[in-house]
PDB file of C-alpha atoms and ligand atoms in Angstrom:
ATOM      1  CA  MET A 333       0.000   0.000   0.000  1.00 41.00           C
ATOM      2  CA  GLU A 334       1.287   3.453  -0.828  1.00 42.00           C
ATOM      3  CA  GLN A 335       2.327   5.510   2.184  1.00 42.00           C
ATOM      4  CA  LEU A 336       0.186   8.539   2.862  1.00 45.00           C
ATOM      5  CA  ALA A 337       2.018  11.839   2.524  1.00 47.00           C
ATOM      6  CA  LEU A 338       0.962  12.735   6.071  1.00 54.00           C
ATOM      7  CA  PHE A 339       4.201  11.280   7.377  1.00 57.00           C
ATOM      8  CA  ALA A 340       7.744  12.176   6.402  1.00 62.00           C
ATOM      9  CA  PRO A 341       9.959   9.273   5.253  1.00 63.00           C
ATOM     10  CA  ALA A 342      11.667   7.397   8.112  1.00 61.00           C
ATOM     11  CA  GLY A 343      14.112   9.600   9.959  1.00 64.00           C
ATOM     12  CA  GLN A 344      13.263  12.736   8.046  1.00 71.00           C
ATOM     13  CA  THR A 345      11.685  15.717   9.773  1.00 72.00           C
ATOM     14  CA  LYS A 346       8.252  16.633   8.468  1.00 73.00           C
ATOM     15  CA  GLY A 347       8.113  19.700   6.244  1.00 77.00           C
ATOM     16  CA  LEU A 348      11.675  19.613   4.980  1.00 80.00           C
ATOM     17  CA  PRO A 349      11.956  22.808   2.883  1.00 86.00           C
ATOM     18  CA  GLU A 350      12.054  21.531  -0.697  1.00 89.00           C
ATOM     19  CA  HIS A 351      13.196  24.861  -2.090  1.00 92.00           C
ATOM     20  CA  LEU A 352      16.410  24.411  -0.081  1.00 93.00           C
ATOM     21  CA  LEU A 353      17.084  20.671  -0.222  1.00 95.00           C
ATOM     22  CA  ASP A 354      16.381  17.753  -2.523  1.00 95.00           C
ATOM     23  CA  TYR A 355      16.978  14.269  -1.062  1.00 95.00           C
ATOM     24  CA  ARG A 356      16.965  11.019  -3.062  1.00 95.00           C
ATOM     25  CA  ALA A 357      17.704   7.630  -1.576  1.00 96.00           C
ATOM     26  CA  GLY A 358      19.303   4.990  -3.806  1.00 96.00           C
ATOM     27  CA  LEU A 359      21.088   7.171  -6.356  1.00 97.00           C
ATOM     28  CA  ILE A 360      23.732   4.432  -6.480  1.00 98.00           C
ATOM     29  CA  PRO A 361      22.690   0.758  -6.060  1.00 97.00           C
ATOM     30  CA  ALA A 362      23.753  -0.963  -2.827  1.00 97.00           C
ATOM     31  CA  VAL A 363      26.361  -3.303  -4.342  1.00 98.00           C
ATOM     32  CA  GLU A 364      28.094  -0.452  -6.192  1.00 98.00           C
ATOM     33  CA  SER A 365      27.849   1.738  -3.065  1.00 98.00           C
ATOM     34  CA  ASP A 366      29.518  -1.045  -1.013  1.00 98.00           C
ATOM     35  CA  ARG A 367      32.357  -1.142  -3.532  1.00 98.00           C
ATOM     36  CA  LEU A 368      32.786   2.638  -3.590  1.00 98.00           C
ATOM     37  CA  LEU A 369      32.749   2.897   0.219  1.00 98.00           C
ATOM     38  CA  LYS A 370      35.626   0.428   0.481  1.00 98.00           C
ATOM     39  CA  HIS A 371      37.424   1.958  -2.489  1.00 98.00           C
ATOM     40  CA  PHE A 372      37.419   5.478  -1.019  1.00 98.00           C
ATOM     41  CA  ILE A 373      38.381   4.327   2.479  1.00 98.00           C
ATOM     42  CA  ASP A 374      41.300   2.268   1.150  1.00 98.00           C
ATOM     43  CA  THR A 375      42.704   4.471  -1.623  1.00 98.00           C
ATOM     44  CA  VAL A 376      42.234   8.154  -0.701  1.00 98.00           C
ATOM     45  CA  PRO A 377      45.291   9.794   0.957  1.00 97.00           C
ATOM     46  CA  TRP A 378      43.190  11.007   3.909  1.00 98.00           C
ATOM     47  CA  LYS A 379      44.424  13.894   6.028  1.00 96.00           C
ATOM     48  CA  GLN A 380      43.350  15.281   9.360  1.00 96.00           C
ATOM     49  CA  THR A 381      43.644  19.054   9.157  1.00 93.00           C
ATOM     50  CA  THR A 382      43.637  21.555  12.004  1.00 91.00           C
ATOM     51  CA  GLN A 383      41.283  24.440  12.658  1.00 84.00           C
ATOM     52  CA  LYS A 384      41.711  27.538  14.792  1.00 84.00           C
ATOM     53  CA  LEU A 385      39.028  28.651  17.209  1.00 80.00           C
ATOM     54  CA  TRP A 386      39.570  31.410  19.768  1.00 81.00           C
ATOM     55  CA  LYS A 387      43.361  31.279  19.223  1.00 85.00           C
ATOM     56  CA  LYS A 388      43.440  27.544  20.022  1.00 89.00           C
ATOM     57  CA  THR A 389      44.252  24.941  17.395  1.00 92.00           C
ATOM     58  CA  TYR A 390      42.110  21.800  17.142  1.00 91.00           C
ATOM     59  CA  GLN A 391      42.296  18.681  15.016  1.00 94.00           C
ATOM     60  CA  THR A 392      39.329  18.598  12.612  1.00 95.00           C
ATOM     61  CA  PRO A 393      37.168  15.692  13.874  1.00 97.00           C
ATOM     62  CA  ARG A 394      37.119  13.770  10.559  1.00 98.00           C
ATOM     63  CA  LEU A 395      39.467  13.065   7.650  1.00 98.00           C
ATOM     64  CA  THR A 396      39.288  14.990   4.371  1.00 97.00           C
ATOM     65  CA  CYS A 397      40.737  15.195   0.866  1.00 97.00           C
ATOM     66  CA  TRP A 398      40.070  17.535  -2.126  1.00 95.00           C
ATOM     67  CA  PHE A 399      39.941  16.319  -5.718  1.00 96.00           C
ATOM     68  CA  GLY A 400      39.196  18.058  -8.985  1.00 94.00           C
ATOM     69  CA  HIS A 401      40.345  20.715 -11.332  1.00 85.00           C
ATOM     70  CA  THR A 402      40.985  24.003  -9.559  1.00 77.00           C
ATOM     71  CA  ASP A 403      44.073  26.016  -8.617  1.00 80.00           C
ATOM     72  CA  ARG A 404      42.145  27.733  -5.843  1.00 81.00           C
ATOM     73  CA  ILE A 405      42.593  24.981  -3.269  1.00 81.00           C
ATOM     74  CA  ALA A 406      46.111  23.850  -2.427  1.00 82.00           C
ATOM     75  CA  GLY A 407      46.882  20.165  -2.786  1.00 84.00           C
ATOM     76  CA  THR A 408      43.808  19.266  -4.861  1.00 93.00           C
ATOM     77  CA  LEU A 409      44.331  15.811  -6.437  1.00 96.00           C
ATOM     78  CA  PRO A 410      43.347  14.918 -10.013  1.00 96.00           C
ATOM     79  CA  TRP A 411      39.906  13.398 -10.740  1.00 96.00           C
ATOM     80  CA  THR A 412      39.738   9.615 -10.499  1.00 97.00           C
ATOM     81  CA  ASP A 413      37.517   7.341 -12.608  1.00 97.00           C
ATOM     82  CA  GLU A 414      35.270   6.638  -9.611  1.00 98.00           C
ATOM     83  CA  LEU A 415      34.786  10.324  -8.777  1.00 98.00           C
ATOM     84  CA  LEU A 416      34.061  11.177 -12.431  1.00 98.00           C
ATOM     85  CA  THR A 417      31.467   8.378 -12.548  1.00 98.00           C
ATOM     86  CA  VAL A 418      29.670   9.757  -9.485  1.00 98.00           C
ATOM     87  CA  ARG A 419      29.948  13.314 -10.813  1.00 98.00           C
ATOM     88  CA  ALA A 420      28.292  12.219 -14.086  1.00 98.00           C
ATOM     89  CA  LEU A 421      25.335  10.917 -12.041  1.00 98.00           C
ATOM     90  CA  VAL A 422      24.872  14.046  -9.918  1.00 98.00           C
ATOM     91  CA  GLU A 423      25.376  16.785 -12.513  1.00 98.00           C
ATOM     92  CA  PRO A 424      22.101  16.171 -14.429  1.00 97.00           C
ATOM     93  CA  LEU A 425      20.191  16.151 -11.112  1.00 97.00           C
ATOM     94  CA  SER A 426      21.885  19.350  -9.932  1.00 97.00           C
ATOM     95  CA  GLY A 427      21.520  21.400 -13.104  1.00 95.00           C
ATOM     96  CA  ILE A 428      25.102  22.672 -12.922  1.00 94.00           C
ATOM     97  CA  ARG A 429      28.663  21.450 -13.505  1.00 95.00           C
ATOM     98  CA  PHE A 430      31.134  20.799 -10.716  1.00 95.00           C
ATOM     99  CA  ASN A 431      34.906  21.253 -10.949  1.00 94.00           C
ATOM    100  CA  SER A 432      35.885  19.902  -7.531  1.00 95.00           C
ATOM    101  CA  VAL A 433      34.810  17.562  -4.770  1.00 97.00           C
ATOM    102  CA  LEU A 434      35.597  17.485  -1.046  1.00 96.00           C
ATOM    103  CA  LEU A 435      35.660  14.003   0.452  1.00 98.00           C
ATOM    104  CA  ASN A 436      34.894  13.569   4.155  1.00 98.00           C
ATOM    105  CA  TYR A 437      35.608  10.380   6.091  1.00 98.00           C
ATOM    106  CA  TYR A 438      33.707   9.950   9.387  1.00 98.00           C
ATOM    107  CA  ARG A 439      35.496   7.009  10.993  1.00 98.00           C
ATOM    108  CA  ASP A 440      32.985   6.515  13.831  1.00 98.00           C
ATOM    109  CA  GLY A 441      30.372   8.345  15.905  1.00 97.00           C
ATOM    110  CA  ASN A 442      33.033  10.604  17.349  1.00 97.00           C
ATOM    111  CA  ASP A 443      33.707  12.135  13.940  1.00 98.00           C
ATOM    112  CA  SER A 444      31.497  15.059  12.973  1.00 98.00           C
ATOM    113  CA  VAL A 445      31.208  18.425  11.297  1.00 97.00           C
ATOM    114  CA  ALA A 446      30.060  21.325  13.481  1.00 95.00           C
ATOM    115  CA  TRP A 447      27.364  23.853  12.495  1.00 96.00           C
ATOM    116  CA  HIS A 448      28.584  25.816   9.470  1.00 94.00           C
ATOM    117  CA  SER A 449      27.575  27.053   6.047  1.00 94.00           C
ATOM    118  CA  ASP A 450      29.653  26.613   2.902  1.00 92.00           C
ATOM    119  CA  LYS A 451      29.753  30.080   1.465  1.00 80.00           C
ATOM    120  CA  GLU A 452      33.436  30.773   0.992  1.00 74.00           C
ATOM    121  CA  SER A 453      33.987  33.462  -1.637  1.00 70.00           C
ATOM    122  CA  ILE A 454      35.662  30.918  -3.952  1.00 73.00           C
ATOM    123  CA  MET A 455      32.245  29.308  -4.505  1.00 73.00           C
ATOM    124  CA  GLY A 456      30.271  32.518  -5.040  1.00 73.00           C
ATOM    125  CA  SER A 457      27.606  33.679  -2.595  1.00 70.00           C
ATOM    126  CA  GLN A 458      24.840  31.248  -3.677  1.00 83.00           C
ATOM    127  CA  PRO A 459      26.614  27.925  -4.224  1.00 91.00           C
ATOM    128  CA  VAL A 460      24.796  24.736  -5.222  1.00 95.00           C
ATOM    129  CA  ILE A 461      26.439  21.696  -3.601  1.00 96.00           C
ATOM    130  CA  ALA A 462      25.682  18.063  -4.441  1.00 97.00           C
ATOM    131  CA  SER A 463      26.333  15.539  -1.681  1.00 98.00           C
ATOM    132  CA  VAL A 464      26.593  11.747  -2.009  1.00 98.00           C
ATOM    133  CA  SER A 465      26.890   9.469   1.017  1.00 98.00           C
ATOM    134  CA  PHE A 466      28.213   5.941   1.522  1.00 98.00           C
ATOM    135  CA  GLY A 467      28.304   3.739   4.599  1.00 98.00           C
ATOM    136  CA  GLU A 468      26.771   4.481   7.989  1.00 98.00           C
ATOM    137  CA  VAL A 469      23.538   6.461   7.967  1.00 97.00           C
ATOM    138  CA  ARG A 470      24.096   9.782   9.743  1.00 97.00           C
ATOM    139  CA  SER A 471      21.675  12.624  10.415  1.00 96.00           C
ATOM    140  CA  PHE A 472      22.212  15.808   8.423  1.00 97.00           C
ATOM    141  CA  ASP A 473      20.739  18.676  10.447  1.00 96.00           C
ATOM    142  CA  ILE A 474      19.927  22.142   9.150  1.00 96.00           C
ATOM    143  CA  ARG A 475      18.919  25.195  11.187  1.00 96.00           C
ATOM    144  CA  ASN A 476      17.864  28.691  10.255  1.00 95.00           C
ATOM    145  CA  LYS A 477      20.585  31.207  11.138  1.00 95.00           C
ATOM    146  CA  ALA A 478      17.946  33.751  12.223  1.00 96.00           C
ATOM    147  CA  ASP A 479      16.013  31.270  14.403  1.00 95.00           C
ATOM    148  CA  HIS A 480      17.870  28.220  15.662  1.00 96.00           C
ATOM    149  CA  ASN A 481      14.567  26.605  16.696  1.00 94.00           C
ATOM    150  CA  GLU A 482      13.677  26.207  13.042  1.00 94.00           C
ATOM    151  CA  LYS A 483      15.457  22.912  12.440  1.00 94.00           C
ATOM    152  CA  TYR A 484      15.160  19.881  10.163  1.00 94.00           C
ATOM    153  CA  SER A 485      16.997  16.575   9.777  1.00 94.00           C
ATOM    154  CA  VAL A 486      17.523  14.135   6.944  1.00 95.00           C
ATOM    155  CA  ARG A 487      19.056  10.686   7.396  1.00 95.00           C
ATOM    156  CA  LEU A 488      21.613  10.329   4.623  1.00 97.00           C
ATOM    157  CA  GLU A 489      21.506   6.711   3.520  1.00 97.00           C
ATOM    158  CA  HIS A 490      24.094   4.500   1.781  1.00 98.00           C
ATOM    159  CA  GLY A 491      24.190   5.547  -1.899  1.00 98.00           C
ATOM    160  CA  SER A 492      21.933   8.584  -1.377  1.00 98.00           C
ATOM    161  CA  PHE A 493      21.983  12.004  -3.011  1.00 98.00           C
ATOM    162  CA  LEU A 494      21.322  15.343  -1.331  1.00 97.00           C
ATOM    163  CA  LEU A 495      21.210  18.606  -3.244  1.00 97.00           C
ATOM    164  CA  MET A 496      21.904  21.735  -1.208  1.00 97.00           C
ATOM    165  CA  LYS A 497      20.173  24.336  -3.349  1.00 95.00           C
ATOM    166  CA  SER A 498      21.264  27.914  -3.925  1.00 91.00           C
ATOM    167  CA  GLY A 499      19.539  29.624  -0.966  1.00 89.00           C
ATOM    168  CA  LEU A 500      20.662  27.174   1.705  1.00 93.00           C
ATOM    169  CA  GLN A 501      24.147  28.405   2.569  1.00 92.00           C
ATOM    170  CA  GLU A 502      23.099  32.027   2.900  1.00 90.00           C
ATOM    171  CA  SER A 503      20.370  31.644   5.516  1.00 92.00           C
ATOM    172  CA  TRP A 504      20.917  28.178   7.000  1.00 95.00           C
ATOM    173  CA  GLU A 505      23.667  26.215   8.723  1.00 96.00           C
ATOM    174  CA  HIS A 506      24.185  22.458   8.624  1.00 97.00           C
ATOM    175  CA  ARG A 507      26.065  19.813  10.592  1.00 98.00           C
ATOM    176  CA  ILE A 508      26.678  16.110  11.157  1.00 98.00           C
ATOM    177  CA  ALA A 509      26.500  15.724  14.934  1.00 97.00           C
ATOM    178  CA  LYS A 510      28.586  13.322  16.978  1.00 97.00           C
ATOM    179  CA  SER A 511      26.733  10.208  18.096  1.00 96.00           C
ATOM    180  CA  VAL A 512      26.888   8.316  21.380  1.00 95.00           C
ATOM    181  CA  LYS A 513      25.525   5.269  19.552  1.00 94.00           C
ATOM    182  CA  PRO A 514      28.349   3.295  17.932  1.00 94.00           C
ATOM    183  CA  MET A 515      28.712   4.259  14.270  1.00 96.00           C
ATOM    184  CA  LYS A 516      30.418   2.468  11.398  1.00 98.00           C
ATOM    185  CA  PRO A 517      32.515   4.423   8.856  1.00 98.00           C
ATOM    186  CA  ARG A 518      30.830   6.869   6.508  1.00 98.00           C
ATOM    187  CA  ILE A 519      32.157   8.616   3.399  1.00 98.00           C
ATOM    188  CA  ASN A 520      30.589  11.790   2.044  1.00 98.00           C
ATOM    189  CA  LEU A 521      31.368  13.501  -1.265  1.00 98.00           C
ATOM    190  CA  THR A 522      30.419  17.169  -1.694  1.00 97.00           C
ATOM    191  CA  PHE A 523      30.665  18.295  -5.333  1.00 97.00           C
ATOM    192  CA  ARG A 524      31.302  22.015  -5.694  1.00 95.00           C
ATOM    193  CA  MET A 525      31.986  24.638  -8.329  1.00 92.00           C
ATOM    194  CA  VAL A 526      35.048  26.585  -7.207  1.00 88.00           C
ATOM    195  CA  ILE A 527      35.519  29.787  -9.196  1.00 82.00           C
TER     196      ILE A 527
HETATM  197  O1  AKG B2049      29.087  14.883   5.588  1.00 73.80           O
HETATM  198  C1  AKG B2049      28.151  15.559   5.198  1.00 73.80           C
HETATM  199  O2  AKG B2049      27.079  15.067   4.857  1.00 73.80           O
HETATM  200  C2  AKG B2049      28.280  17.065   5.138  1.00 73.80           C
HETATM  201  C3  AKG B2049      29.671  17.562   4.886  1.00 73.80           C
HETATM  202  C4  AKG B2049      29.758  19.048   4.843  1.00 73.80           C
HETATM  203  O3  AKG B2049      28.908  19.744   5.327  1.00 73.80           O
HETATM  204  C5  AKG B2049      30.893  19.717   4.191  1.00 73.80           C
HETATM  205  O4  AKG B2049      31.816  19.035   3.718  1.00 73.80           O
HETATM  206  O5  AKG B2049      30.893  20.944   4.108  1.00 73.80           O
HETATM  207 FE1  FE2 B2050      29.074  21.760   4.628  1.00 73.80          FE
END
């Protein structure tokens, strides 16, 4: 029986603003997603960077690596066949082209990304970002910068696609919170146009 639209899909907050986000489960079939998860974990030269906050330096609580074709980000590695294959799937759904991708590796529930928005000047003020997830399902939270009580969550499943549309970064923040429940590894790809 078809599910009534009264309820949001499992794990997704009701009323997710569709003008800001587009979520699709199963962009990449499970078997191929399993292969890509292992491939990225095993082959990417992951780095843990540091970040400065109130004059103190912290280790970023996840591993990262940039790929693509841009001189604007130091140390960006050349596209690989796997990344180009995923890019070819997300570009038609996103309506734009991407010249770079940031890979994030969340090793367990202790890895996270704190509240932020991705609106560095190198991406323009209204960037569209396409996100593909593999591995452990984690909650992607968004909150309105002007009213932190206005909050939504989407569970990003293995092989899923999330489009962060052009208005999102300006007025909303997002995060992947730490989890006290044990979490298996998760890889996330965020395709971006760096100008
Ligand atoms: O891991 C995610 O789903 C989000 C990552 C993210 O927000 C970022 O790389 O800027
Ligand atoms: Fe982000």
